[in-house]
Coordinates of C-alpha atoms and ligand atoms in Angstrom, one line a residue:
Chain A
X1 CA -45.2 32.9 -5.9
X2 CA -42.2 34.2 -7.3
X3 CA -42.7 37.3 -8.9
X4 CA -40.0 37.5 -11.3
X5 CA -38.8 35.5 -14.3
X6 CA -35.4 33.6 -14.6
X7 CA -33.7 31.3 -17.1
X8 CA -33.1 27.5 -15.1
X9 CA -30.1 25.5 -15.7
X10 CA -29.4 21.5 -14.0
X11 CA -26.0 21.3 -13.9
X12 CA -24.7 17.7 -14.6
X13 CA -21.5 18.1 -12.8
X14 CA -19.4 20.8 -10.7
X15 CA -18.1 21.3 -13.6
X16 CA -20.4 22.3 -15.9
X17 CA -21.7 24.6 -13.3
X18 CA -19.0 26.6 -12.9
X19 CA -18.6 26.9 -16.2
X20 CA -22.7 28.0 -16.4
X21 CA -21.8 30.5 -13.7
X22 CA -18.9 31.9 -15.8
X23 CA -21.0 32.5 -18.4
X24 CA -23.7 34.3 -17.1
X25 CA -21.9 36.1 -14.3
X26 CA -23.8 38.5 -11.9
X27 CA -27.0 37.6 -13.3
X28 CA -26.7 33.7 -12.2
X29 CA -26.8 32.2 -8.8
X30 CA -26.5 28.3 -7.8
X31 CA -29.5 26.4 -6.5
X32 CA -29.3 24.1 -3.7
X33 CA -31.9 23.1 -1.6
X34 CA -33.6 26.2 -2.2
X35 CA -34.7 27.0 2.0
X36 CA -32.6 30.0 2.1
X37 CA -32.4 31.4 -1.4
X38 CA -36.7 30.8 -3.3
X39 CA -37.9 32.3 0.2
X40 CA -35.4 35.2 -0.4
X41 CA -36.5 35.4 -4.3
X42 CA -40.3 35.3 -3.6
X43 CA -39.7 38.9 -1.6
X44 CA -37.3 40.1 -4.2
X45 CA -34.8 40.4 -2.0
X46 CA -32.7 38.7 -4.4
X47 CA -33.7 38.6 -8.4
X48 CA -31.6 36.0 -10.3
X49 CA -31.5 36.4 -13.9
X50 CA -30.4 32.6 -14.5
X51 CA -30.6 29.5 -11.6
X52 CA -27.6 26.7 -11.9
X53 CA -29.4 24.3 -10.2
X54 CA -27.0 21.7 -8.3
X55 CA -29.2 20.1 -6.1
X56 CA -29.1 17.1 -7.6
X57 CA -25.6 16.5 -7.8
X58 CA -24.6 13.1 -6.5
X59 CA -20.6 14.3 -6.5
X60 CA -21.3 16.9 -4.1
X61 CA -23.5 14.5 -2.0
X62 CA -21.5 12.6 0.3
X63 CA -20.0 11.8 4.1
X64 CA -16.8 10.1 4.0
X65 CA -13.5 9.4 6.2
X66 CA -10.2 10.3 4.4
X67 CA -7.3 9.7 6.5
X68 CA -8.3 11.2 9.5
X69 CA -10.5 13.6 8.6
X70 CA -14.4 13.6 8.1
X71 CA -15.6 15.2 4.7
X72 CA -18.7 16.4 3.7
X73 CA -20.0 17.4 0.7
X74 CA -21.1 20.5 0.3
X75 CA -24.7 18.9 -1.2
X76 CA -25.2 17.0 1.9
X77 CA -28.8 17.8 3.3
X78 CA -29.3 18.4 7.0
X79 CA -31.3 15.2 7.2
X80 CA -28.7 13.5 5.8
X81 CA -25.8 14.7 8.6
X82 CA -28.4 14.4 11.4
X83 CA -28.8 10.9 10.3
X84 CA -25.0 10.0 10.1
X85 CA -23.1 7.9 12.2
X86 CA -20.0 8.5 11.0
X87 CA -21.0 12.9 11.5
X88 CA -21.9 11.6 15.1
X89 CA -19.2 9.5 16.3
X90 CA -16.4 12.4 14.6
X91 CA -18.3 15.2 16.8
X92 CA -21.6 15.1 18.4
X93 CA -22.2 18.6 17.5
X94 CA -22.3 18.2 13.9
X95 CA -25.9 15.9 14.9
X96 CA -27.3 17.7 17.6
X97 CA -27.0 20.9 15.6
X98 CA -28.3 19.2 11.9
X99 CA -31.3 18.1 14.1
X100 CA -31.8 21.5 15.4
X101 CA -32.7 23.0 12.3
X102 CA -36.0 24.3 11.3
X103 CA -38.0 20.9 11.0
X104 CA -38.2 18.0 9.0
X105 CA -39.2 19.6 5.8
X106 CA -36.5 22.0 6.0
X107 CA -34.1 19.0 6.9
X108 CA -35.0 17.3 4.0
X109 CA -34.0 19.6 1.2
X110 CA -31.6 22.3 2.9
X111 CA -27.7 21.8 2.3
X112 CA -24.5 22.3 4.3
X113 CA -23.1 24.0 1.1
X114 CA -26.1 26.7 1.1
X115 CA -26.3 27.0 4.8
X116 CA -22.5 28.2 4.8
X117 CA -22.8 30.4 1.5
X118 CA -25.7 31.9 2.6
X119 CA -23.8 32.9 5.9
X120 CA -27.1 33.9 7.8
X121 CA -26.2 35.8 10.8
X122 CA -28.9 33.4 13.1
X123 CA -27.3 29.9 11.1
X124 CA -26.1 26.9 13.2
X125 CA -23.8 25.6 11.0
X126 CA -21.3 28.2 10.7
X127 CA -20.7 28.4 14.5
X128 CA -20.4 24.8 14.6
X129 CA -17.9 24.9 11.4
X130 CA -15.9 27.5 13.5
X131 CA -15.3 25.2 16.7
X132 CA -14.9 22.2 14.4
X133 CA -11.9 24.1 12.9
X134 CA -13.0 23.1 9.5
X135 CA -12.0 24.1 6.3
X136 CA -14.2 24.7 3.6
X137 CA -13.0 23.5 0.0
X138 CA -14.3 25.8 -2.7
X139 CA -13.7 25.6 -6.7
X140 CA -13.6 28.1 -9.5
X141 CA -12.5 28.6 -13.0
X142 CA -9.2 28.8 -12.1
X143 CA -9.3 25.7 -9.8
X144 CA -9.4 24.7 -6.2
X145 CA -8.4 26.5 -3.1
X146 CA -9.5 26.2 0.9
X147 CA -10.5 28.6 3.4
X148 CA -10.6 27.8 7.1
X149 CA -14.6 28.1 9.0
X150 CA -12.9 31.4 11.1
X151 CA -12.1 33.1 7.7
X152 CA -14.8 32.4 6.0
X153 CA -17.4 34.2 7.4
X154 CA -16.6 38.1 7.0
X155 CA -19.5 39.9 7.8
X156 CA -23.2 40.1 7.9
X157 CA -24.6 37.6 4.9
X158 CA -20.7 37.9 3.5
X159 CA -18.5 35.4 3.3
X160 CA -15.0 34.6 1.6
X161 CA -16.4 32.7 -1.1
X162 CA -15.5 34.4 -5.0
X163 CA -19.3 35.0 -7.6
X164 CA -17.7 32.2 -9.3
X165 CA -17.0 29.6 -7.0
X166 CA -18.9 26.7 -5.6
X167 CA -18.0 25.1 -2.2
X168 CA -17.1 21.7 -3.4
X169 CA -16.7 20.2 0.5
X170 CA -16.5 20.8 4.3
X171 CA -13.3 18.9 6.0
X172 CA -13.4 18.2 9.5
X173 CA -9.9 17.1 11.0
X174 CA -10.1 14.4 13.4
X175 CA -10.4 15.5 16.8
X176 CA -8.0 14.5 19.2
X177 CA -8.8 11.5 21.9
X178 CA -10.7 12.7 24.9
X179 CA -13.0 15.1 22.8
X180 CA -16.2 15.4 23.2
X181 CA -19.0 18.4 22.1
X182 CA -22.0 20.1 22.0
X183 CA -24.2 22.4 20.5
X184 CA -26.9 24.1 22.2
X185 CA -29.4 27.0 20.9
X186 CA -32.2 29.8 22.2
X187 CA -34.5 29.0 19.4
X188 CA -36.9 31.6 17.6
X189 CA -39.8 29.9 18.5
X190 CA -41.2 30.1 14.6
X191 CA -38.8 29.3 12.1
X192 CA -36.4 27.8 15.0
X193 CA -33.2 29.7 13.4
X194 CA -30.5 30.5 16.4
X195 CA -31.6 33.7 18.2
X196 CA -27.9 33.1 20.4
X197 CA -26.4 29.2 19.7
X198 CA -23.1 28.6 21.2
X199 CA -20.9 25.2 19.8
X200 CA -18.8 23.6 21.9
X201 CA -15.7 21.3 21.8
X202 CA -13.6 20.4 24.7
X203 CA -10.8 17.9 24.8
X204 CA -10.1 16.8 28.1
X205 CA -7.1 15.0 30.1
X206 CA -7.2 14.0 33.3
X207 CA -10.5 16.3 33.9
X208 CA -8.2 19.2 32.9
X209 CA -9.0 21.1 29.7
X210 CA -5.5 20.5 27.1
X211 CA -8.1 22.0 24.5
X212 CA -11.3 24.3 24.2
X213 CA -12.8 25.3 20.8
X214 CA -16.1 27.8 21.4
X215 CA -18.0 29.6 18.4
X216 CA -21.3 31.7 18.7
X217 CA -23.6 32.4 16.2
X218 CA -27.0 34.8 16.3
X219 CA -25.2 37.2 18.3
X220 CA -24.0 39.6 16.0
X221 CA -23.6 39.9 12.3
X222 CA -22.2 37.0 11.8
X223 CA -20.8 34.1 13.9
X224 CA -17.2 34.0 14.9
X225 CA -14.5 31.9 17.6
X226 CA -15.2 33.2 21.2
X227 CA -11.7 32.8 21.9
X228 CA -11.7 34.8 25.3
X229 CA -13.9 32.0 26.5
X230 CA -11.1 29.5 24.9
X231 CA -8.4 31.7 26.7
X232 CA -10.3 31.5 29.9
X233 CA -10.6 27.8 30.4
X234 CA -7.5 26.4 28.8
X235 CA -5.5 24.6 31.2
X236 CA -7.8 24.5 33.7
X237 CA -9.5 22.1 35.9
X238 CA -13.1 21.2 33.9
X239 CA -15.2 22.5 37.3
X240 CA -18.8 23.7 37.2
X241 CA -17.1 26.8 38.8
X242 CA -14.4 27.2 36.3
X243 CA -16.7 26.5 32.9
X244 CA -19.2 29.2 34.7
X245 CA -16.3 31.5 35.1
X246 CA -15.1 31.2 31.3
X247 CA -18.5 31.4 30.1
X248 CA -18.8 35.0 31.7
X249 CA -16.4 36.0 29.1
X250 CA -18.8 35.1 26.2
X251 CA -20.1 38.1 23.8
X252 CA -17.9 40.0 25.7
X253 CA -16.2 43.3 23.3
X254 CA -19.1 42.1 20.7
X255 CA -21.4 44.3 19.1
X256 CA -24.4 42.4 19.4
X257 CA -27.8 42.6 17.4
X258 CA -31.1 43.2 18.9
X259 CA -34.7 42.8 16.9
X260 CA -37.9 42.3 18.1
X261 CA -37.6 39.1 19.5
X262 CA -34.3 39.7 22.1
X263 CA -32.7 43.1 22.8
X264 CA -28.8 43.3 22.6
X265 CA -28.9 43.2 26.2
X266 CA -30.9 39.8 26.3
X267 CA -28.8 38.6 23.7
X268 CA -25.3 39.0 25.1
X269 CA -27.0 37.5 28.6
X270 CA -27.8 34.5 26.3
X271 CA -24.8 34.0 25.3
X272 CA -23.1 33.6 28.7
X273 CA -25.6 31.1 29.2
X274 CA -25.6 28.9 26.0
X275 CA -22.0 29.2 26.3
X276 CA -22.0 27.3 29.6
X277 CA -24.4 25.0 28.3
X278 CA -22.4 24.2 25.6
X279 CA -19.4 23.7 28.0
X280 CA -20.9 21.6 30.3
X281 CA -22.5 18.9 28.3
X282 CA -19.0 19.4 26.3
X283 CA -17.2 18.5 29.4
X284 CA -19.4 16.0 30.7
Chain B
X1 CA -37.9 30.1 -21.8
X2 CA -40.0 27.4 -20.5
X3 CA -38.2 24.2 -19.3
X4 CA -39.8 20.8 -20.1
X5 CA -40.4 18.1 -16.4
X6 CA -41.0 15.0 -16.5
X7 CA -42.8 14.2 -13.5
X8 CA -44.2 10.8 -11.7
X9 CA -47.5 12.2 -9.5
X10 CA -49.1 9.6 -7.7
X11 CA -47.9 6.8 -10.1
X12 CA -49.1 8.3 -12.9
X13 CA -46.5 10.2 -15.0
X14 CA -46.6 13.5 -16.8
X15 CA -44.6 15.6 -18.6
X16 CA -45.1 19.7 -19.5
X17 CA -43.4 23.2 -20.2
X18 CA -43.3 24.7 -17.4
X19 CA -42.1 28.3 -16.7
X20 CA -39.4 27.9 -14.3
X21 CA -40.8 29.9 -11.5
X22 CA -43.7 27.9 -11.5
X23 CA -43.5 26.4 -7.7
X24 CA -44.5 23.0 -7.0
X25 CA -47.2 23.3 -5.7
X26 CA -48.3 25.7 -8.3
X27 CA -47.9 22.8 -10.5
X28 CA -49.7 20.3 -8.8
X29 CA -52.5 22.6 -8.2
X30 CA -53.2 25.0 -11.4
X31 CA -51.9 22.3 -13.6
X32 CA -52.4 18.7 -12.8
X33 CA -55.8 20.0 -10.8
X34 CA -54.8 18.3 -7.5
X35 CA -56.2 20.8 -5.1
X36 CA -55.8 18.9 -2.0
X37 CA -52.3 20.0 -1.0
X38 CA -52.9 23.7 0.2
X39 CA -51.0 26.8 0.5
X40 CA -51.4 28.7 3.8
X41 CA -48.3 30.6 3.9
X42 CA -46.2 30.8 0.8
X43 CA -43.2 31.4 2.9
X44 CA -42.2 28.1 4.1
X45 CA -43.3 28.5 7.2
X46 CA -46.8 26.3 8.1
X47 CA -46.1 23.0 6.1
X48 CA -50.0 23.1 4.5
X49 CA -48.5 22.0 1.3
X50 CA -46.1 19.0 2.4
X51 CA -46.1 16.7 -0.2
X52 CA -43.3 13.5 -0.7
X53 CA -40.7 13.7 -3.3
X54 CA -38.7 10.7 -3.4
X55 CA -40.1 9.7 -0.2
X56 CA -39.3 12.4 2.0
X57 CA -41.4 15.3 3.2
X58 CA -40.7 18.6 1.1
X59 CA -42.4 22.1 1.4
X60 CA -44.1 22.1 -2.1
X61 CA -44.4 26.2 -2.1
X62 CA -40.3 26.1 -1.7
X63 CA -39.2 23.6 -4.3
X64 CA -39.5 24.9 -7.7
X65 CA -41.3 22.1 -10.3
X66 CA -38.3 22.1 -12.4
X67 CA -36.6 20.6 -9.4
X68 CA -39.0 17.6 -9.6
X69 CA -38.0 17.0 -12.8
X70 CA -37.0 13.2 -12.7
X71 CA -38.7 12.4 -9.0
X72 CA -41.4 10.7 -7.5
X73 CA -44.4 12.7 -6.2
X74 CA -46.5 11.2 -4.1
X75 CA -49.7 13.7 -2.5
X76 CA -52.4 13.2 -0.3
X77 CA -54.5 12.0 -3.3
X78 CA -51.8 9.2 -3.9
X79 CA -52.5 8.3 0.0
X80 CA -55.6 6.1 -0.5
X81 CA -55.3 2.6 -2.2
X82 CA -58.7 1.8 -4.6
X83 CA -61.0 3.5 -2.5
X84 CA -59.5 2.2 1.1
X85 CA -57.8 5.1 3.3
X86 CA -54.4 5.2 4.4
X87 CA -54.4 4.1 7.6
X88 CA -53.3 7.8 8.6
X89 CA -56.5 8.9 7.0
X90 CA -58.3 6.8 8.7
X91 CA -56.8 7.7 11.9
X92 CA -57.7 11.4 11.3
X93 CA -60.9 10.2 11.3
X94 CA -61.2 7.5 14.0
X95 CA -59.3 10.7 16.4
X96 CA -61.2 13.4 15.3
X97 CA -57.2 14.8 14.1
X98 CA -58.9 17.5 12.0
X99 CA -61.7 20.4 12.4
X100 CA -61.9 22.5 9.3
X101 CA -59.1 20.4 7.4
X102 CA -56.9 22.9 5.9
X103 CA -53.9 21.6 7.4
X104 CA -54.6 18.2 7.4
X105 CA -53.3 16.9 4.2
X106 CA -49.5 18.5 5.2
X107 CA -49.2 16.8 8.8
X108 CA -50.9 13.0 7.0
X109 CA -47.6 13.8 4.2
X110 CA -45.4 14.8 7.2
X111 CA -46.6 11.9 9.0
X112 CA -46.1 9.4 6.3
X113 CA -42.7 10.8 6.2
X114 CA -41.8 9.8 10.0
X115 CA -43.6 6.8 10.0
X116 CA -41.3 5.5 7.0
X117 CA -38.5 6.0 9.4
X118 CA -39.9 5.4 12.7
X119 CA -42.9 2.9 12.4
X120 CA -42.9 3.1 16.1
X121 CA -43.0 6.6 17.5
X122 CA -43.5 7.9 20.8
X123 CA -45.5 10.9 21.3
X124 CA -42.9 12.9 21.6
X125 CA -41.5 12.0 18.4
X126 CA -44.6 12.8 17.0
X127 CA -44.6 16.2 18.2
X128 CA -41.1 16.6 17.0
X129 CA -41.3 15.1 13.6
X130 CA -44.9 17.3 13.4
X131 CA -42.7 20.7 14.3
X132 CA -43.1 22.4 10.8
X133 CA -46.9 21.9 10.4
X134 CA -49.1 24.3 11.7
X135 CA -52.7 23.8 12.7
X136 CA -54.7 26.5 14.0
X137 CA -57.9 24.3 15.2
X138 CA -57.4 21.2 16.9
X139 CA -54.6 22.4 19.4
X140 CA -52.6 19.2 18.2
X141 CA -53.5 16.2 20.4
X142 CA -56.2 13.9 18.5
X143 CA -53.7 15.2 15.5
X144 CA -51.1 13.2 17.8
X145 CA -53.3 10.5 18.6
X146 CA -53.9 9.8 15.0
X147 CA -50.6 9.5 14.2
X148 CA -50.6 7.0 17.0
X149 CA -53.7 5.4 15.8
X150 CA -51.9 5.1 12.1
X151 CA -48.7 3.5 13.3
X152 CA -50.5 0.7 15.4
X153 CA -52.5 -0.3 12.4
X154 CA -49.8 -0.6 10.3
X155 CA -47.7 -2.2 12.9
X156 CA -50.6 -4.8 13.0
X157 CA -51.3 -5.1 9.1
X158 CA -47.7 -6.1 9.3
X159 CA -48.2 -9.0 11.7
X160 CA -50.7 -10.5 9.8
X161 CA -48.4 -10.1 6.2
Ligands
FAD301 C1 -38.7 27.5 7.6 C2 -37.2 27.5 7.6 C3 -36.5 27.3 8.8 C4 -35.1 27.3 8.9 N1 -34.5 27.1 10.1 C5 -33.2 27.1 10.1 C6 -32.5 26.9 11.4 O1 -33.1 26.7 12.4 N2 -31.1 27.0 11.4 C7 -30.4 27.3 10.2 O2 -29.2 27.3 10.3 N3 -31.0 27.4 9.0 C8 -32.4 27.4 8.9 N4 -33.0 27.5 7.7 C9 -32.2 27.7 6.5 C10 -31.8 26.4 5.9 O3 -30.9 25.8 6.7 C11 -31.3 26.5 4.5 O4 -31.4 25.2 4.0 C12 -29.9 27.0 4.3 O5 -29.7 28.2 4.9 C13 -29.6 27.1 2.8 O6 -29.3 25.9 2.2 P1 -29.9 25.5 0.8 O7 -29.3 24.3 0.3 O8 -31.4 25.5 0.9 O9 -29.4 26.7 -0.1 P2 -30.1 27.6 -1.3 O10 -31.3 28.3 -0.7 O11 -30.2 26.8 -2.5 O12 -28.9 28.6 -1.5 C14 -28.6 29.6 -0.5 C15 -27.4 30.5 -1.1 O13 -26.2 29.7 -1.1 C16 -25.7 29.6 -2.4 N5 -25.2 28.3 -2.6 C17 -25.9 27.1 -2.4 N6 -25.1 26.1 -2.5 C18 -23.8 26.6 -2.7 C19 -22.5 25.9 -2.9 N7 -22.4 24.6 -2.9 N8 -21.5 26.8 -3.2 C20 -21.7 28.1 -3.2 N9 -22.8 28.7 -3.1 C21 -23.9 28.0 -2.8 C22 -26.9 30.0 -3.3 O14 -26.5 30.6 -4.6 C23 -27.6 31.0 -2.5 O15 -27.1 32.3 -2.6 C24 -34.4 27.5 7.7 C25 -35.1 27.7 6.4 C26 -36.5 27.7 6.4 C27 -37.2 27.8 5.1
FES302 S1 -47.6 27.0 2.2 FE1 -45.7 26.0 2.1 S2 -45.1 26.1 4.2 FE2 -46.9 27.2 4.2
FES303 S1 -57.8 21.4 11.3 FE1 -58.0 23.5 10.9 S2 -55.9 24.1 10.7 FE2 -55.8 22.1 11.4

């Protein structure tokens, strides 16, 4: 049940709903897929006084090449990226982690878009935006700008993103040849969100690493580039020993969170560990 | 201000105001009287009330009814064709897949759901695709072998088409 009353809005385009969000300011917020934002209303832990509903927007609903680079829409469901070839052959990640989330249901009506506004601290996508090095494409009244995955996430639910604006799309540059990636997650055994998730994306020459991207999410409050891990295996030879050894360096000066299901401790030990999971299939 | 749906449930269509807080499954239960898809948790958590909209699997209790507006509902009294169960149904049955049946109409709507794209599952597909419904009787495997049971009789029905 949701306890309180709110005006509802279907937006026919982007458009339209930005200019419905202009017009009712602090009281509106956009609807997606609704798995991060109805829960959060039925606890009134957020009480919209207006819903711009663009869940059914067919322009933000889209996976497409342009040049080089893979975009996303920002309306894209989970299902729909776990189920893409095109998501798959540009990075594994971008599957593994779409079919690491919640469960089918979930899949089935959660969005990119919302995942990355809603900036959870325990979400897989923003990790997985971070190593990608994408950059997220949002619009406002006063047009379009873009905002790279390691600036968009500022703090604990808090992200770079204006009241007004509506992430449009997620662009993924191409990775260079010899790339490969993984994501790998300690799961909260209920609603399966990341208690520590580490995303991995290692481009390799010669079984030398020219290129390591690494981002964690879960472990703090909110996920960011682990780039002392980065640092530590750059240039090296891709050993079990050496992706161990740079792993170590994972969490490492972070100021983790601890709850009742893992202690800070437990948490930053995860990390090490996910980290060289993520490295090793990575590397594979 | 109430919002006005139009709404296709089980092939038959409707259309009502609706306040726009009114979930789903709120809907489908206080106002079109189709009790069978339950709420066990309200919190998106135990997939009682999976239903298809469009075809796909959707937590009723986390979609609001104005979001339906336009779609295709389909719920577990839509599952049965003049009188003849589904062959999940009847797998249910056949495998003894439920005790006291509260969350039995979610995993046959989940199950529909996987069995649209993947008429051929193995078991642990099954266990995978079931991940987001919750049963606190059976202990999961005649709910498996049902599943099993369902996807080898339509497999078969198929043959014969
Ligand atoms: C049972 C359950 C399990 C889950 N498990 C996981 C998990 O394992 N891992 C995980 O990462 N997530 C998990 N989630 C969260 C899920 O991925 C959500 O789908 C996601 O966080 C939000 O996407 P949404 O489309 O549902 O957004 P909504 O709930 O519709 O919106 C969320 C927020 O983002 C804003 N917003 C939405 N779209 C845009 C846009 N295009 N531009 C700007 N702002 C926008 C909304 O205004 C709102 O503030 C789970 C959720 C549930 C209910
Ligand atoms: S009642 Fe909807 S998931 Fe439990
Ligand atoms: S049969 Fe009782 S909850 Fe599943």
């Amino acid at each position: 049940m949701i306890p309180n009353k709110f005006d509802y809005h279907r937006a026919t385009s982007v458009d339209e709903a930005i200019r419905l969000m202009a017009q009712h300011g602090m009281d509106a917020k956009l609807l997606a897929g609704g798995h991060s934002l109805l829960p959060a209303m039925k606890l009134r832990l957020n009480q919209p006084g207006v819903l711009v509903d663009i869940g059914r927007l067919a322009e933000l609903r889209y996976i497409k090449k342009e040049g080089d680079s893979l975009v996303i829409g920002a309306g894209a469901t989970h299902d729909d990226i776990a189920n893409s070839d095109m998501a798959r052959s540009t990075l594994s990640m971008l599957s593994e982690a779409a079919n690491l989330i919640g469960d089918v249901q979930v899949r089935n009506k959660g969005t990119l878009g919302g995942s990355l506004a809603h900036a959870d601290p325990a979400a897989d996508w923003p990790a997985v935006m971070i190593a990608a090095h994408a950059n997220i494409e949002l619009r406002g009244p006063n047009g379009s700008r873009t905002v790279s995955a390691d600036d968009f996430f500022t703090g604990f639910y808090m992200t770079a993103l204006a009241e007004d604006e509506i992430i449009t799309a997620i662009r993924i540059p191409a990775p260079p040849k010899g790339t490969h990636s993984s994501y790998q997650k300690f799961m909260q055994p209920a609603s399966r969100f990341a208690i520590v998730g580490c995303a991995a994306s290692v481009t390799k020459d010669g079984g030398v690493c020219q290129k390591v991207s690494v981002a964690l999410t879960g472990l703090s409050d909110t996920a960011f580039r682990a780039s002392n891990v980065e640092a530590a295996l750059t240039g090296k030879k891709l050993t079990k020993e050496n992706i161990a050894a740079a792993a170590q360096a994972a969490g490492e000066g972070v100021m983790a969170m601890g709850d009742h299901f893992a202690s800070e401790e437990y948490r930053l030990h995860l990390a090490k560990v996910f980290a060289k999971r993520a490295l090793m299939a990575a590397a594979e | 201000m109430a919002t006005t749906i139009q709404v296709t449930v089980n092939g038959k269509a409707y259309s009502h105001d609706v306040d726009p807080r009114t979930l789903l499954v709120q809907y489908l239960r206080d106002v079109l009287g189709l009790t069978g898809t339950h709420v066990g948790c309200d919190t998106s958590n135990c997939g009682a009330c999976t239903i298809l909209v469009d075809g796909k699997a959707v937590k009723s209790c986390t979609m609001l009814a104005v979001q339906a507006d336009g779609s295709e509902v389909k719920t577990i009294e839509g599952m049965a064709d003049n009188g003849t169960l589904h062959p999940l149904q009847e797998g249910f049955r056949e495998e003894h897949g439920l005790q006291c049946g509260f969350c039995t109409p979610g995993m046959i709507m989940t199950s529909a759901d996987l069995l649209e794209r993947n008429p051929n599952p193995t078991e642990h597909e099954i266990r995978e695709a079931l991940e987001g419904n919750f049963c606190r009787c059976t202990g999961y495997h005649n709910i498996v072998k049902s599943v099993q049971y369902a996807a080898k009789k339509i497999s078969n029905q198929e043959k014969v088409a």
